[in-house]
């Protein structure tokens, strides 16, 4: 995700210059050269022979058997991506209605790219442990609120804040959702399904938001995004307690068992039990 953000930022900075020099041909020519330049890096990807075989019963990092079905994490990805991405086709238009010029919106997009890169680095330093999992639900909930604010041109400051939050939090939420899928299935197949689900959800929600946005109902697009993100928040909370709740309950039971044995030993009752 970090490398993707760097490449996207470089492309965003150079595409206007390519357009100024060669117009539409310059833009697509630059994109073609960028793909050709990055193509040799495909040689560093993992070969299929080294991918572990998928198991029907997934094991979490702590050794506990996961009681969560894979459909729950896929559903969390679908609702989050469809919700957070619903307003993006109209973001520039809503920004102009709020009072942003084309140049100002370009600067906002550049700052959002930097924020996304910073969030990527912070998320990678935080790791994929329980601390990041705890922050996941509040981040999705904050995105739900940002969807509504980003859809309605109340003020320039409100729109810019919501735009930056929605964009930057994506680079924390989506990698963590994929990380959960990887912990549930070490072969990577479930993570690939989640990525495919993202593409399908984006393709399906865009026509619906397009119908609303075409008639100027941007608040409806924002409410649609907020509702989907709220559903994803509930799914993330359920995933957390399903994957970590059993581990905590088991450790507490073991602690009580050890404590009871100590009490029995001190009282002499251990000779009878």
C-alpha positions as semicolon CSV with decimal commas, in nm:
position;residue;x (nm);y (nm);z (nm)
1;X;0,000;0,000;0,000
2;X;0,290;0,236;0,075
3;X;0,449;0,172;-0,266
4;X;0,111;0,211;-0,435
5;X;0,060;0,548;-0,265
6;X;0,408;0,669;-0,366
7;X;0,350;0,570;-0,730
8;X;0,006;0,731;-0,731
9;X;0,145;1,052;-0,581
10;X;0,423;1,071;-0,840
11;X;0,172;1,011;-1,117
12;X;-0,056;1,282;-0,980
13;X;0,232;1,529;-0,984
14;X;0,354;1,444;-1,334
15;X;0,023;1,389;-1,516
16;X;-0,062;1,763;-1,538
17;X;0,277;1,829;-1,696
18;X;0,223;1,544;-1,943
19;X;-0,118;1,688;-2,029
20;X;0,031;2,034;-2,083
21;X;0,300;1,898;-2,315
22;X;0,105;1,640;-2,514
23;X;-0,263;1,671;-2,427
24;X;-0,461;1,350;-2,406
25;X;-0,190;1,161;-2,596
26;X;0,069;1,277;-2,346
27;X;-0,143;1,163;-2,050
28;X;-0,204;0,812;-2,181
29;X;0,149;0,788;-2,314
30;X;0,284;0,871;-1,969
31;X;0,060;0,609;-1,808
32;X;0,179;0,349;-2,059
33;X;0,544;0,434;-1,989
34;X;0,477;0,411;-1,615
35;X;0,334;0,061;-1,653
36;X;0,628;-0,049;-1,869
37;X;0,873;0,097;-1,615
38;X;0,710;-0,088;-1,324
39;X;0,654;-0,416;-1,511
40;X;0,994;-0,572;-1,420
41;X;0,899;-0,547;-1,052
42;X;0,647;-0,827;-1,113
43;X;0,945;-1,063;-1,096
44;X;0,963;-1,007;-0,720
45;X;0,612;-1,140;-0,656
46;X;0,567;-1,476;-0,482
47;X;0,536;-1,780;-0,707
48;X;0,238;-2,011;-0,667
49;X;0,464;-2,302;-0,569
50;X;0,555;-2,128;-0,242
51;X;0,194;-2,045;-0,143
52;X;0,076;-2,269;0,143
53;X;-0,233;-2,479;0,087
54;X;-0,559;-2,343;0,220
55;X;-0,713;-2,509;0,527
56;X;-1,084;-2,535;0,593
57;X;-1,035;-2,449;0,962
58;X;-0,839;-2,127;1,006
59;X;-0,599;-2,073;1,294
60;X;-0,534;-1,732;1,448
61;X;-0,186;-1,616;1,543
62;X;-0,244;-1,706;1,909
63;X;-0,329;-2,065;1,821
64;X;-0,704;-2,034;1,871
65;X;-0,933;-2,177;1,611
66;X;-1,129;-1,896;1,454
67;X;-1,506;-1,928;1,492
68;X;-1,566;-1,657;1,233
69;X;-1,684;-1,753;0,889
70;X;-1,496;-1,600;0,600
71;X;-1,815;-1,434;0,475
72;X;-1,809;-1,192;0,767
73;X;-1,475;-1,035;0,672
74;X;-1,581;-1,023;0,306
75;X;-1,905;-0,850;0,406
76;X;-1,709;-0,600;0,619
77;X;-1,492;-0,514;0,317
78;X;-1,794;-0,485;0,086
79;X;-1,990;-0,250;0,312
80;X;-1,688;-0,036;0,400
81;X;-1,562;0,009;0,044
82;X;-1,906;0,068;-0,104
83;X;-1,980;0,321;0,169
84;X;-1,656;0,517;0,170
85;X;-1,626;0,526;-0,212
86;X;-1,986;0,625;-0,291
87;X;-1,921;1,000;-0,292
88;X;-1,583;1,000;-0,469
89;X;-1,717;1,038;-0,827
90;X;-1,876;1,368;-0,718
91;X;-1,608;1,495;-0,478
92;X;-1,468;1,752;-0,720
93;X;-1,817;1,880;-0,804
94;X;-1,917;1,908;-0,437
95;X;-1,586;2,080;-0,363
96;X;-1,656;2,338;-0,632
97;X;-2,002;2,395;-0,485
98;X;-1,837;2,452;-0,147
99;X;-1,616;2,722;-0,301
100;X;-1,297;2,540;-0,398
101;X;-1,129;2,631;-0,726
102;X;-0,970;2,371;-0,952
103;X;-0,626;2,462;-0,824
104;X;-0,737;2,445;-0,461
105;X;-0,896;2,105;-0,516
106;X;-0,572;1,984;-0,673
107;X;-0,379;2,097;-0,366
108;X;-0,635;1,923;-0,146
109;X;-0,584;1,599;-0,339
110;X;-0,206;1,634;-0,304
111;X;-0,234;1,685;0,073
112;X;-0,469;1,385;0,091
113;X;-0,207;1,172;-0,086
114;X;0,054;1,277;0,168
115;X;-0,190;1,200;0,450
116;X;-0,260;0,858;0,301
117;X;0,113;0,784;0,281
118;X;0,160;0,893;0,644
119;X;-0,131;0,673;0,751
120;X;0,022;0,380;0,561
121;X;0,354;0,421;0,741
122;X;0,185;0,467;1,081
123;X;-0,029;0,158;1,024
124;X;0,270;-0,053;0,926
125;X;0,460;0,060;1,237
126;X;0,159;-0,018;1,454
127;X;0,151;-0,369;1,310
128;X;-0,140;-0,608;1,272
129;X;-0,191;-0,689;1,640
130;X;-0,483;-0,636;1,871
131;X;-0,412;-0,262;1,914
132;X;-0,470;-0,195;1,544
133;X;-0,781;-0,415;1,554
134;X;-0,923;-0,204;1,838
135;X;-0,876;0,115;1,635
136;X;-1,043;-0,032;1,328
137;X;-1,407;0,010;1,434
138;X;-1,364;0,375;1,548
139;X;-1,188;0,450;1,219
140;X;-1,477;0,306;1,014
141;X;-1,728;0,495;1,232
142;X;-1,537;0,819;1,172
143;X;-1,546;0,745;0,799
144;X;-1,925;0,707;0,821
145;X;-1,954;1,060;0,957
146;X;-1,708;1,191;0,698
147;X;-1,922;1,047;0,415
148;X;-2,211;1,277;0,505
149;X;-1,998;1,589;0,558
150;X;-1,810;1,526;0,233
151;X;-2,137;1,496;0,040
152;X;-2,287;1,828;0,146
153;X;-2,108;2,159;0,066
154;X;-2,172;2,323;0,404
155;X;-1,838;2,503;0,409
156;X;-1,491;2,476;0,262
157;X;-1,333;2,376;0,594
158;X;-1,593;2,105;0,664
159;X;-1,559;1,959;0,313
160;X;-1,178;1,960;0,324
161;X;-1,170;1,797;0,668
162;X;-1,411;1,521;0,564
163;X;-1,225;1,469;0,236
164;X;-0,891;1,429;0,413
165;X;-1,034;1,198;0,680
166;X;-1,210;0,971;0,433
167;X;-0,904;0,951;0,211
168;X;-0,639;0,905;0,480
169;X;-0,836;0,655;0,689
170;X;-0,876;0,434;0,384
171;X;-0,503;0,354;0,404
172;X;-0,543;0,236;0,762
173;X;-0,877;0,054;0,738
174;X;-0,840;-0,139;0,414
175;X;-0,491;-0,286;0,487
176;X;-0,611;-0,392;0,833
177;X;-0,919;-0,564;0,688
178;X;-0,692;-0,749;0,444
179;X;-0,462;-0,833;0,735
180;X;-0,752;-0,993;0,923
181;X;-0,831;-1,199;0,614
182;X;-0,466;-1,309;0,596
183;X;-0,474;-1,422;0,961
184;X;-0,791;-1,619;0,896
185;X;-0,644;-1,787;0,587
186;X;-0,264;-1,795;0,555
187;X;-0,280;-1,904;0,190
188;X;-0,393;-1,554;0,084
189;X;-0,699;-1,675;-0,101
190;X;-0,941;-1,507;0,140
191;X;-0,749;-1,179;0,111
192;X;-0,774;-1,206;-0,267
193;X;-1,148;-1,262;-0,239
194;X;-1,173;-0,949;-0,025
195;X;-0,987;-0,749;-0,290
196;X;-1,222;-0,882;-0,555
197;X;-1,519;-0,797;-0,334
198;X;-1,392;-0,438;-0,317
199;X;-1,392;-0,416;-0,697
200;X;-1,743;-0,561;-0,720
201;X;-1,881;-0,332;-0,448
202;X;-1,733;-0,024;-0,611
203;X;-1,872;-0,125;-0,950
204;X;-2,217;-0,188;-0,804
205;X;-2,249;0,122;-0,586
206;X;-2,127;0,367;-0,851
207;X;-2,442;0,342;-1,070
208;X;-2,665;0,384;-0,764
209;X;-2,477;0,688;-0,639
210;X;-2,471;0,815;-0,997
211;X;-2,851;0,811;-1,012
212;X;-2,868;1,010;-0,689
213;X;-2,591;1,252;-0,782
214;X;-2,728;1,313;-1,130
215;X;-3,040;1,464;-0,974
216;X;-2,839;1,662;-0,720
217;X;-2,921;1,440;-0,421
218;X;-2,569;1,443;-0,283
219;X;-2,698;1,414;0,074
220;X;-2,858;1,086;-0,027
221;X;-2,522;0,963;-0,154
222;X;-2,365;1,063;0,177
223;X;-2,635;0,887;0,378
224;X;-2,593;0,578;0,161
225;X;-2,220;0,579;0,234
226;X;-2,277;0,637;0,605
227;X;-2,526;0,351;0,631
228;X;-2,290;0,105;0,463
229;X;-2,002;0,215;0,686
230;X;-2,217;0,171;0,997
231;X;-2,296;-0,186;0,893
232;X;-1,924;-0,245;0,838
233;X;-1,854;-0,105;1,187
234;X;-2,090;-0,359;1,342
235;X;-1,926;-0,640;1,144
236;X;-1,578;-0,529;1,256
237;X;-1,688;-0,521;1,620
238;X;-1,835;-0,869;1,581
239;X;-1,514;-0,993;1,421
240;X;-1,306;-0,854;1,706
241;X;-1,508;-1,020;1,982
242;X;-1,535;-1,343;1,784
243;X;-1,159;-1,368;1,724
244;X;-1,032;-1,229;2,056
245;X;-1,321;-1,282;2,297
246;X;-1,273;-1,658;2,315
247;X;-0,900;-1,616;2,373
248;X;-0,966;-1,378;2,664
249;X;-1,233;-1,601;2,814
250;X;-1,002;-1,901;2,793
251;X;-0,714;-1,718;2,961
252;X;-0,947;-1,596;3,239
253;X;-1,072;-1,950;3,296
254;X;-0,716;-2,079;3,318
255;X;-0,630;-1,799;3,564
256;X;-0,927;-1,889;3,786
257;X;-0,831;-2,257;3,772
258;X;-0,475;-2,183;3,885
259;X;-0,604;-1,957;4,163
260;X;-0,846;-2,224;4,288
261;X;-0,566;-2,482;4,295
262;X;-0,356;-2,247;4,506
263;X;-0,645;-2,197;4,749
264;X;-0,700;-2,573;4,774
265;X;-0,328;-2,630;4,834
266;X;-0,313;-2,373;5,117
267;X;-0,624;-2,509;5,287
268;X;-0,529;-2,875;5,255
269;X;-0,834;-2,949;5,041
270;X;-0,614;-3,060;4,753
271;X;-0,587;-3,402;4,925
272;X;-0,957;-3,453;4,865
273;X;-0,976;-3,322;4,504
